Every structure is written in structure tokens, then in C-alpha cells.
PDB file of C-alpha atoms in Angstrom:
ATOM      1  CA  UNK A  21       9.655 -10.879 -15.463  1.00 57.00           C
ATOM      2  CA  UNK A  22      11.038  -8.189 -13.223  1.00 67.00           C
ATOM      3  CA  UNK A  23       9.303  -7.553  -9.822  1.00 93.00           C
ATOM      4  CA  UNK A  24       8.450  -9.098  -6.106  1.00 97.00           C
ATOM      5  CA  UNK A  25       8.304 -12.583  -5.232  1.00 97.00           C
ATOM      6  CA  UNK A  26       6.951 -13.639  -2.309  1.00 98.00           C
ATOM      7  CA  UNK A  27       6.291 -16.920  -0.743  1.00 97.00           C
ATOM      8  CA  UNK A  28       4.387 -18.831   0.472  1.00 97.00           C
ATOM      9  CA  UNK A  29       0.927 -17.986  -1.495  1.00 97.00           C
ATOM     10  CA  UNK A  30      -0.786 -19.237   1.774  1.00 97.00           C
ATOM     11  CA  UNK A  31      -0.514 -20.920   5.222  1.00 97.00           C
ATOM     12  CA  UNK A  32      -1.857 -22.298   7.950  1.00 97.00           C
ATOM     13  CA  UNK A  33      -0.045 -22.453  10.806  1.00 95.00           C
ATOM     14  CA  UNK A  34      -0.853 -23.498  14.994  1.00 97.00           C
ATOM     15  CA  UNK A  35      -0.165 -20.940  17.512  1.00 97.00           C
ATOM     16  CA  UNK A  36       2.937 -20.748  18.990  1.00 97.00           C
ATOM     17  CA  UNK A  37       4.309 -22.180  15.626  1.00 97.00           C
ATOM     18  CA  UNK A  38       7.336 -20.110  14.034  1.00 97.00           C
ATOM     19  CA  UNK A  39       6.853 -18.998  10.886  1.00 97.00           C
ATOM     20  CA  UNK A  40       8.969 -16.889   7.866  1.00 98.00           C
ATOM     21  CA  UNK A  41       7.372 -15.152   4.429  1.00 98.00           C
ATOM     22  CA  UNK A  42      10.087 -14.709   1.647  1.00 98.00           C
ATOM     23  CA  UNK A  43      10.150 -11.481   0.049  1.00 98.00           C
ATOM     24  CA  UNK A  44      12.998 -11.465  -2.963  1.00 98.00           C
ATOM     25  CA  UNK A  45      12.917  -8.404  -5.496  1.00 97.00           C
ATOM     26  CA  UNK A  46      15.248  -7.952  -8.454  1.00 95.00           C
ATOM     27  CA  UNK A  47      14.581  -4.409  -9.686  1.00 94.00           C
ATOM     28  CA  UNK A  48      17.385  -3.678  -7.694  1.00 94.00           C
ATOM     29  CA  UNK A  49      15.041  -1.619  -4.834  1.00 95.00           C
ATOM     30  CA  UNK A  50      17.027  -0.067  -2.406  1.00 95.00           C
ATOM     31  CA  UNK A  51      13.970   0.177   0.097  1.00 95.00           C
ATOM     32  CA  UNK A  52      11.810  -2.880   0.843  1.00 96.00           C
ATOM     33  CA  UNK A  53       8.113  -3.287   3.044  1.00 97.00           C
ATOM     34  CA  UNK A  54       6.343  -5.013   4.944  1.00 98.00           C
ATOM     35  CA  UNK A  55       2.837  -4.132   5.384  1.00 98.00           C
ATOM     36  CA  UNK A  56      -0.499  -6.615   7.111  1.00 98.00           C
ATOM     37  CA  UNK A  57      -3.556  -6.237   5.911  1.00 97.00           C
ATOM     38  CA  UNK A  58      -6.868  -6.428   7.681  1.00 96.00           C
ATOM     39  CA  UNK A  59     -10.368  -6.090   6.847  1.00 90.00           C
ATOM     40  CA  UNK A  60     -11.704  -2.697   8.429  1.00 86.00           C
ATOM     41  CA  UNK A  61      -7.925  -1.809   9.368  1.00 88.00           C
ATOM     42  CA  UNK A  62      -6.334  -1.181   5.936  1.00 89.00           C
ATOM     43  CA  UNK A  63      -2.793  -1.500   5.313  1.00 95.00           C
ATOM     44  CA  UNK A  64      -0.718  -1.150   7.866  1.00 95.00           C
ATOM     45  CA  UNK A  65       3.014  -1.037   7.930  1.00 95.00           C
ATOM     46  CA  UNK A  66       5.043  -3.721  10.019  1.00 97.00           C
ATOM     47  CA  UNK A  67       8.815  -3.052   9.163  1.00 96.00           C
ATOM     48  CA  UNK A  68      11.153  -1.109   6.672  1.00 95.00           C
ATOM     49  CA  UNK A  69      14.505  -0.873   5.080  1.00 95.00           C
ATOM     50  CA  UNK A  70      15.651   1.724   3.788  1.00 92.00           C
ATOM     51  CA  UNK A  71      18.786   0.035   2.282  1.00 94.00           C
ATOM     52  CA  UNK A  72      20.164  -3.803   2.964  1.00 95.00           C
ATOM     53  CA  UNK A  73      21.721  -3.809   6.470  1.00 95.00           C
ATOM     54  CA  UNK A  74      18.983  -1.432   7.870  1.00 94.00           C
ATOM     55  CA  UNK A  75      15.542  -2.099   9.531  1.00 95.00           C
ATOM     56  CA  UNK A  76      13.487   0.224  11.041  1.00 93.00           C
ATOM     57  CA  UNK A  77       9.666  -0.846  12.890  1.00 93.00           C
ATOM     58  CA  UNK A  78       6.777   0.835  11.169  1.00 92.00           C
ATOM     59  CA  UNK A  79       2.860   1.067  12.964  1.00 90.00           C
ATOM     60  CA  UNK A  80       2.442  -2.240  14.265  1.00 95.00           C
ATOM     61  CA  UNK A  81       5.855  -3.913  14.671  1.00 96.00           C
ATOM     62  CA  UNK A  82       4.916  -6.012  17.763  1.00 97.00           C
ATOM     63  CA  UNK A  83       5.425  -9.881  17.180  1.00 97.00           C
ATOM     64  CA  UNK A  84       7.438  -9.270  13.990  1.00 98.00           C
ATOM     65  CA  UNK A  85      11.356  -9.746  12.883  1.00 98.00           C
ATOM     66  CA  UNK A  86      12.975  -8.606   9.718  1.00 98.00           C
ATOM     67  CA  UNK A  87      16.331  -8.579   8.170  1.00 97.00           C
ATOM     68  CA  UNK A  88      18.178  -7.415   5.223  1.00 98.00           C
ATOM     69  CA  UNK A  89      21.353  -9.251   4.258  1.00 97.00           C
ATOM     70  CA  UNK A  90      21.316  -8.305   0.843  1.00 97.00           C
ATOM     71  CA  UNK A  91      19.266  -5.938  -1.491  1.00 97.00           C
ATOM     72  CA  UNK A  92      16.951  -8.604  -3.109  1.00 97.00           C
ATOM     73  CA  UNK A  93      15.971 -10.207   0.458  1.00 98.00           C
ATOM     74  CA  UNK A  94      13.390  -9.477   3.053  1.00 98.00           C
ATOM     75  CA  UNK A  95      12.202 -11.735   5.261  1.00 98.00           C
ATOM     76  CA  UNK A  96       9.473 -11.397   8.022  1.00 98.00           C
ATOM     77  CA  UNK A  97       9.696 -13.524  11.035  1.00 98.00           C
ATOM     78  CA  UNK A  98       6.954 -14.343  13.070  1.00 97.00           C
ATOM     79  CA  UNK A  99       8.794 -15.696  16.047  1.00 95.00           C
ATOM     80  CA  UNK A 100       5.757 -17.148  17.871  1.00 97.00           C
ATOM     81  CA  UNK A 101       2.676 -17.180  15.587  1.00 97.00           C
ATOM     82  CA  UNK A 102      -0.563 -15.739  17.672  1.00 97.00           C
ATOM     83  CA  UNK A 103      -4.281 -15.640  16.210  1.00 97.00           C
ATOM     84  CA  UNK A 104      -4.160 -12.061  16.363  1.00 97.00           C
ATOM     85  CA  UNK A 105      -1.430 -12.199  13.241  1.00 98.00           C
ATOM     86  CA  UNK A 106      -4.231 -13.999  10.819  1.00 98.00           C
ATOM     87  CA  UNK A 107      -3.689 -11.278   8.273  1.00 98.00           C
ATOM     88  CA  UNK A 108      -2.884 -11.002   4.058  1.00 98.00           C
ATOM     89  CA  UNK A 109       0.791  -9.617   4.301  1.00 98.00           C
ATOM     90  CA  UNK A 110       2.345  -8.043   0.852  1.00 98.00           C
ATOM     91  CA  UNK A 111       5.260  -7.211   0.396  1.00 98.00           C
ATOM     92  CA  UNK A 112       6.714  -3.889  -1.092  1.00 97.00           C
ATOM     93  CA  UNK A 113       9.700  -2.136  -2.908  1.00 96.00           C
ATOM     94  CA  UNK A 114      10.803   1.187  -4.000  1.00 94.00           C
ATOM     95  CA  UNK A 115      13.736   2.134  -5.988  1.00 93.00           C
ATOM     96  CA  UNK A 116      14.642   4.363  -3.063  1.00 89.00           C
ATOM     97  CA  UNK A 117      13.629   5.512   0.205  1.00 86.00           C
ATOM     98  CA  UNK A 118      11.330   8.433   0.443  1.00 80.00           C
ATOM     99  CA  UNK A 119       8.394   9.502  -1.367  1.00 81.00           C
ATOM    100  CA  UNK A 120       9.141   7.328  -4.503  1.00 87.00           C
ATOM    101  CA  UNK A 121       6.195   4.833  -5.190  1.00 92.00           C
ATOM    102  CA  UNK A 122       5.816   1.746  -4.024  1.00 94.00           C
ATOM    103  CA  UNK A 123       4.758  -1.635  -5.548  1.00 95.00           C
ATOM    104  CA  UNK A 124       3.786  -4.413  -4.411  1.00 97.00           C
ATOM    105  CA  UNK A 125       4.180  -8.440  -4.240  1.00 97.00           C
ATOM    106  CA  UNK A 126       0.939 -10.826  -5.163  1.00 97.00           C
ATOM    107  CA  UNK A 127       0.865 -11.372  -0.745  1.00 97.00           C
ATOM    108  CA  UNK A 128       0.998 -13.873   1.493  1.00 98.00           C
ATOM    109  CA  UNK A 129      -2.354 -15.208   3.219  1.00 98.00           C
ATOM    110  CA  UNK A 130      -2.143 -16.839   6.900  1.00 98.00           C
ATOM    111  CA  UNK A 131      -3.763 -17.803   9.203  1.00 97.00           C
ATOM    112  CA  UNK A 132      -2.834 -19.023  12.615  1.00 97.00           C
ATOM    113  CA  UNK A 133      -4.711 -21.454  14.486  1.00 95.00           C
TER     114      UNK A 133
ATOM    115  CA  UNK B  21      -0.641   9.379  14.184  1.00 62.00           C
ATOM    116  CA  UNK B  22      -1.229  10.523  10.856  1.00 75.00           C
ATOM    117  CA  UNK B  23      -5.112   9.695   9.413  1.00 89.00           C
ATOM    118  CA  UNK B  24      -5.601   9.666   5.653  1.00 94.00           C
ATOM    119  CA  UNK B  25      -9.815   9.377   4.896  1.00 95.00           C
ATOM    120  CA  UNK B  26     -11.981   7.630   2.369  1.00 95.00           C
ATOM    121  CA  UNK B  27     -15.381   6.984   1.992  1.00 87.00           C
ATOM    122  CA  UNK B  28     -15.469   3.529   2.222  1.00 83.00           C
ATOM    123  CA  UNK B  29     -18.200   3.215  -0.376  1.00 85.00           C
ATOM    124  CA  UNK B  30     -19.868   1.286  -2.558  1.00 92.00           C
ATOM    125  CA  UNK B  31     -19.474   4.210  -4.321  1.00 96.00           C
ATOM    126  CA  UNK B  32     -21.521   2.700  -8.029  1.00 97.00           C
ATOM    127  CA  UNK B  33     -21.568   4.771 -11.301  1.00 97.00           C
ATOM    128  CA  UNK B  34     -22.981   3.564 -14.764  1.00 97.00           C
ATOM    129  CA  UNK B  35     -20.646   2.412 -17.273  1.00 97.00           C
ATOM    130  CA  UNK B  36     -19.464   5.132 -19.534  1.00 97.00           C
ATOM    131  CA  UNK B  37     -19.689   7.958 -16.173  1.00 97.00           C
ATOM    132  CA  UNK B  38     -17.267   9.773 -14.851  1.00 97.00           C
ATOM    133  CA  UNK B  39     -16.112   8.403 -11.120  1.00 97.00           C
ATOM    134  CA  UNK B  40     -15.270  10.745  -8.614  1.00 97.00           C
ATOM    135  CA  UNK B  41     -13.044   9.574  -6.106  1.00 97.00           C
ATOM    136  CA  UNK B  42     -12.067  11.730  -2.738  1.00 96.00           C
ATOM    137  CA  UNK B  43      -9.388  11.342  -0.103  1.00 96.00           C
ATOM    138  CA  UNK B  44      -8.547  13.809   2.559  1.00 96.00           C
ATOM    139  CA  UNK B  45      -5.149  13.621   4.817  1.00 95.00           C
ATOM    140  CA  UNK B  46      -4.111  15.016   8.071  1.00 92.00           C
ATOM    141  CA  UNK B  47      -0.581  15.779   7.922  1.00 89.00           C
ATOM    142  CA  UNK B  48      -0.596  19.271   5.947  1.00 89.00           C
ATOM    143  CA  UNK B  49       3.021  18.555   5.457  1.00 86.00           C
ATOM    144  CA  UNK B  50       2.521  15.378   2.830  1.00 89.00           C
ATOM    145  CA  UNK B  51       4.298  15.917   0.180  1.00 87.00           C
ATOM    146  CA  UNK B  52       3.420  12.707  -2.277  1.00 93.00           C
ATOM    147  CA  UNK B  53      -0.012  11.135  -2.936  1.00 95.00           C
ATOM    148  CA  UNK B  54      -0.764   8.177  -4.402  1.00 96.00           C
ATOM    149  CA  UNK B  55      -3.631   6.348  -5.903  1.00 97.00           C
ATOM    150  CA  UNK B  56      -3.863   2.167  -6.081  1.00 98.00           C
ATOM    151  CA  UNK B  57      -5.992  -0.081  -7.105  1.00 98.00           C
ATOM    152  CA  UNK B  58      -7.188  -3.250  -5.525  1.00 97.00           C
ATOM    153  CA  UNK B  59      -8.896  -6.278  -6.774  1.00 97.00           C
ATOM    154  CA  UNK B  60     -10.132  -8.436  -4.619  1.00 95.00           C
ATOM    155  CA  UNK B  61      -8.164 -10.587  -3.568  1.00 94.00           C
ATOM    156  CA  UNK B  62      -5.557  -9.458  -5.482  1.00 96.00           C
ATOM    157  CA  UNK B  63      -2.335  -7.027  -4.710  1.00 97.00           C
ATOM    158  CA  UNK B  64      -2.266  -3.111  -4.800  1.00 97.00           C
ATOM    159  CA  UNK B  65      -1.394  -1.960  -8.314  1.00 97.00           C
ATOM    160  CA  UNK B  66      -0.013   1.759  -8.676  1.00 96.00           C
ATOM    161  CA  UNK B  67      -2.356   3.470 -11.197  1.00 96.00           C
ATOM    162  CA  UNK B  68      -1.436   7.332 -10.267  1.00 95.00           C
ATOM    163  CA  UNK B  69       1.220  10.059  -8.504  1.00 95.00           C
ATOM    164  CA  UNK B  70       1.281  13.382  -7.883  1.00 95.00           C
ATOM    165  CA  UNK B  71       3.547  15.538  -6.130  1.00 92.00           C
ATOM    166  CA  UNK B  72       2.404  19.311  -7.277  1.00 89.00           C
ATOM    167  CA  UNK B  73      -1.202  21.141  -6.718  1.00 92.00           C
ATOM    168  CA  UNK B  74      -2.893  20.838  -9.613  1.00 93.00           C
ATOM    169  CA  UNK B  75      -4.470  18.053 -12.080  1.00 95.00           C
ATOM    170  CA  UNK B  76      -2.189  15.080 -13.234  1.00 95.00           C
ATOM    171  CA  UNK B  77      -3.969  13.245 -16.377  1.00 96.00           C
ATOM    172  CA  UNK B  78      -2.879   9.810 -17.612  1.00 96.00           C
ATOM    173  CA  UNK B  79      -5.118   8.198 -20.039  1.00 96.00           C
ATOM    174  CA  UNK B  80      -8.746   7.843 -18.523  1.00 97.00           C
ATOM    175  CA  UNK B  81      -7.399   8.849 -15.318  1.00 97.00           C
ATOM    176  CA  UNK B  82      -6.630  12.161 -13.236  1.00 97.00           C
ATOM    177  CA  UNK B  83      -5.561  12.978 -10.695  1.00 97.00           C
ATOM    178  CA  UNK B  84      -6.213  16.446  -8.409  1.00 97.00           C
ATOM    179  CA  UNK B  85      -4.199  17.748  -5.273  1.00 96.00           C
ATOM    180  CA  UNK B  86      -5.300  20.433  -3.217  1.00 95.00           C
ATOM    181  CA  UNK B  87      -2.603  21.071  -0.812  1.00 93.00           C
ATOM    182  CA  UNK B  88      -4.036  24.218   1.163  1.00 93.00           C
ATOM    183  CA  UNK B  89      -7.873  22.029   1.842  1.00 94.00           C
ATOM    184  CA  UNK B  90      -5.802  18.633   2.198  1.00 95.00           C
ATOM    185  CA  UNK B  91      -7.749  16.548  -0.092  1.00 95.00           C
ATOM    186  CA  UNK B  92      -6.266  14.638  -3.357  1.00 97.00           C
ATOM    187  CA  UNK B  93      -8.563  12.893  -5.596  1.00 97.00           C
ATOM    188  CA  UNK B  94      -8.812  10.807  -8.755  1.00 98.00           C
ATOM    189  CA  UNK B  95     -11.444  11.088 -11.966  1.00 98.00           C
ATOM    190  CA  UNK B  96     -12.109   8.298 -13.311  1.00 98.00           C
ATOM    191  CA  UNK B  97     -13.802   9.121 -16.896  1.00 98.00           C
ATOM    192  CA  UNK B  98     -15.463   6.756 -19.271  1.00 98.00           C
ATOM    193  CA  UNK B  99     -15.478   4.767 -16.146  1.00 98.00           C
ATOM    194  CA  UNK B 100     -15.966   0.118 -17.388  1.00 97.00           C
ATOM    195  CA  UNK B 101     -16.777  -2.887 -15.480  1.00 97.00           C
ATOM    196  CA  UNK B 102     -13.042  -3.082 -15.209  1.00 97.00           C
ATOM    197  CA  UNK B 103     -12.899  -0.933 -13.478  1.00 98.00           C
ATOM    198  CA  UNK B 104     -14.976  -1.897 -10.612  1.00 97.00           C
ATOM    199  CA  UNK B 105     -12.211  -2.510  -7.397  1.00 97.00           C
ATOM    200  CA  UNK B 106     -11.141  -0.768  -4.091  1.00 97.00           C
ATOM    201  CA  UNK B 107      -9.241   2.125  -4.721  1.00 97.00           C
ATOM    202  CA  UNK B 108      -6.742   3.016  -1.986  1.00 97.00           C
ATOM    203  CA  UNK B 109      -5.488   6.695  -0.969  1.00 97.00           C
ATOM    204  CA  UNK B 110      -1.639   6.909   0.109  1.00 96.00           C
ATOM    205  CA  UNK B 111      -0.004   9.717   1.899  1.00 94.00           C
ATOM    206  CA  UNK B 112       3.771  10.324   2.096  1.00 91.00           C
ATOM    207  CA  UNK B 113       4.142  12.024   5.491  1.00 82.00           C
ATOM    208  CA  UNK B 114       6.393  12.434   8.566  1.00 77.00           C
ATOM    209  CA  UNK B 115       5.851   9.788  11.107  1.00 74.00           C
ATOM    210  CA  UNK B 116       7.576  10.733  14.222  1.00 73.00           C
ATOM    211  CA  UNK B 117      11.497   9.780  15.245  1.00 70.00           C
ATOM    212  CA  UNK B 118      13.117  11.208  11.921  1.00 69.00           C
ATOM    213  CA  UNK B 119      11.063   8.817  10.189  1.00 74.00           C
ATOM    214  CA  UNK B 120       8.803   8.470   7.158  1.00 78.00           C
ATOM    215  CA  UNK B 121       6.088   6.281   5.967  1.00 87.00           C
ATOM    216  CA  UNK B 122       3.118   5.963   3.470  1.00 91.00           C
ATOM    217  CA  UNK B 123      -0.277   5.857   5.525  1.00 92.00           C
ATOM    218  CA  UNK B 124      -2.839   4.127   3.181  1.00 94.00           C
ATOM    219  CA  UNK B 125      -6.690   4.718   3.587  1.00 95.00           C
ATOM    220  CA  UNK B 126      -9.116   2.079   4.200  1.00 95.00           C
ATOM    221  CA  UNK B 127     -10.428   2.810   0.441  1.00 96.00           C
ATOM    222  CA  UNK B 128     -13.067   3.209  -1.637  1.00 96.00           C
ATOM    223  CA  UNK B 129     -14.983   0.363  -3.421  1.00 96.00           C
ATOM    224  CA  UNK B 130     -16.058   1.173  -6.581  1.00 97.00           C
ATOM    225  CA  UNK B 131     -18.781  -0.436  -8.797  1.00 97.00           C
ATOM    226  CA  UNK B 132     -19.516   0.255 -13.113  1.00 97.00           C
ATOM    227  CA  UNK B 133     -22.742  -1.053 -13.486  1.00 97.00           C
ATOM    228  CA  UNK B 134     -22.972  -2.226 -17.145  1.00 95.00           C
TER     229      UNK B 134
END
């Protein structure tokens, strides 16, 4: 079934711990998302790509790493995990950059301890 | 920074009603609107676009952009306990730096009472 994988389901994970969520699409997206979110805050965008071999830092890209070797990955990269990044992060893709729709991966829950 | 507003709700309608659903966005450049739709617990799920002023219909649903008062909304009719989830308000607008994103609303819980 076509659409976004993302893994783990769920974490837990010590402060000061590094940690990486998998994003893999194969609908052949050329634009990819990463987006936190927070009860009361919404959803709130971390990173971008616009096309593999670009990144670009969304609202709140503070404590965050991404790369994108290849269309179908994204990973995020929290390089030293703080309390303050206990969040649900999804995942998203669009077939291109721009005001095409987005959609969405089942998420990631973690929390850091 | 570019604000997109919902009433955050419980907004709770009979089963059978029609829910009305209202969003209003900052940046009077947007361009694209979006509607999703959020179990809990669960991921967003894209249930509506719309890119022109006007109504948009697709099956029970509609949605209406009013680009000169900044609001975009979505009917629900025959509204069903199904239906009952957060529904979040996206914006396509300019964020600064040649840049781009979608700003999301907080959204809108809704409730069909059976």
C-alpha cells in the first residue's frame, strides 16, 4: 500500500540521548515534512525539502537535523534529546513543493526523560 | 508570523445536523486552504482543498473561501458519530526568506451526538 512509513511508533528516550525517526515514502514525493505536535501549540513545522539534496528549517528548527539523500528518505535527528522535544512528530509528503496538499505518516510518539 | 484561527471548540451538533466549521487567516496573500481531519490519536487525514472563492462540494462535505474577509470554512451536512474528531485549518502562505509553508490551526473539536 502506497504512502508514508515512519518509525519508530513510539519511544522513550533519557536526555542527552541521540535519537533518529525514519520517514520513507514511495509515492515518489518530491517534497517531504517534518512537523511536532503539541497539545495547545498545534502543528508546527520543524524542517523541509523541497526535493532530495535540499533542506530548508521551518518554525521551530532548534535541536533538529534532517537530510535527504534520496527521494523516499527523511530522517530527523535529534542530536541531543531535551525534555522540551517530548512531542508526537508526523511526517509529511507532497508530490511537489508549493501549495499541493500534504499527507501525512501514522507519527512518531516520544518522550524524553 | 503568519496566524491561522479556530475556535477550539467542543463545537457538538446532533446527528443528522449540519456542522459549521470556521477558520480565519492572516496572510491576505494565501492562496491554498485546506481542511484535515484528526482522530485522536491518530494522523491528519486530507478531507478537502480549495484554491478559488467560492463553495467546493465533495460528498457530505463543502467547502467555502472568502478571500476579501479571510475566512475559509467547511459544512459538514448530515453530520454522524463518525464524524466526531478535530478538524484542522491549513493555510498556504509566504513565510519570510523566499520561503513557503502551510501554517495549521490549533483546530476545532467536533462532537455528533447520536
Amino acid at each position: 500500500i502506497a504512502g508514508i512509513t515512519q518509525a519508530p511508533t513510539s519511544q522513550i528516550l533519557a536526555a542527552g540521548r541521540r535519537m533518529t525517526l525514519r520517514c520513507t515514502q514511495d509515492m515518489r514525493h518530491n517534497a517531504m515534512y517534518w512537523y511536532r505536535q503539541d497539545l495547545g501549540l498545534g502543528l508546527r513545522l520543524i524542517h523541509y525539502s523541497n526535493t532530495a539534496g535540499t533542506t530548508g528549517k521551518g518554525e521551530v528548527p532548534d535541536g533538529y537535523s534532517v537530510s535527504r539523500a534520496n527521494t523516499d528518505d527523511f530522517p530527523l535527528t535529534l542530536a541531543s534529546a531535551v525534555p522540551s522535544q517530548t512531542s508526537v512528530y508526523f511526517c509529511a509528503s507532497s508530490a511537489s513543493p508549493g501549495n499541493q496538499p500534504q499527507h501525512f505518516g501514522d507519527g512518531t510518539r516520544l518522550s524524553i526523560l | 508570523q503568519k496566524e491561522v484561527e479556530q475556535n477550539s471548540g467542543p463545537l457538538s451538533v446532533p446527528e443528522g445536523a449540519i456542522a459549521s466549521l470556521n477558520c480565519t487567516y492572516s496572510d491576505r496573500g494565501s492562496q491554498s486552504f485546506f481542511w484535515y481531519r484528526q482522530y485522536s490519536g491518530k494522523s491528519p487525514e486530507l478531507i478537502m482543498f480549495i484554491y478559488s472563492n467560492g463553495d467546493k462540494e465533495d460528498g457530505r462535505f463543502t467547502a467555502q473561501l472568502n478571500k476579501a474577509s479571510q475566512y475559509v470554512s467547511l459544512l459538514i451536512r448530515d453530520s454522524q458519530p463518525s464524524d466526531s474528531a478535530t478538524y484542522l485549518c491549513a493555510v498556504w502562505s509566504y513565510s519570510g526568506a523566499g520561503s513557503y509553508q502551510l501554517t495549521f490551526g490549533k483546530g476545532t473539536k467536533l462532537s455528533v451526538i447520536p
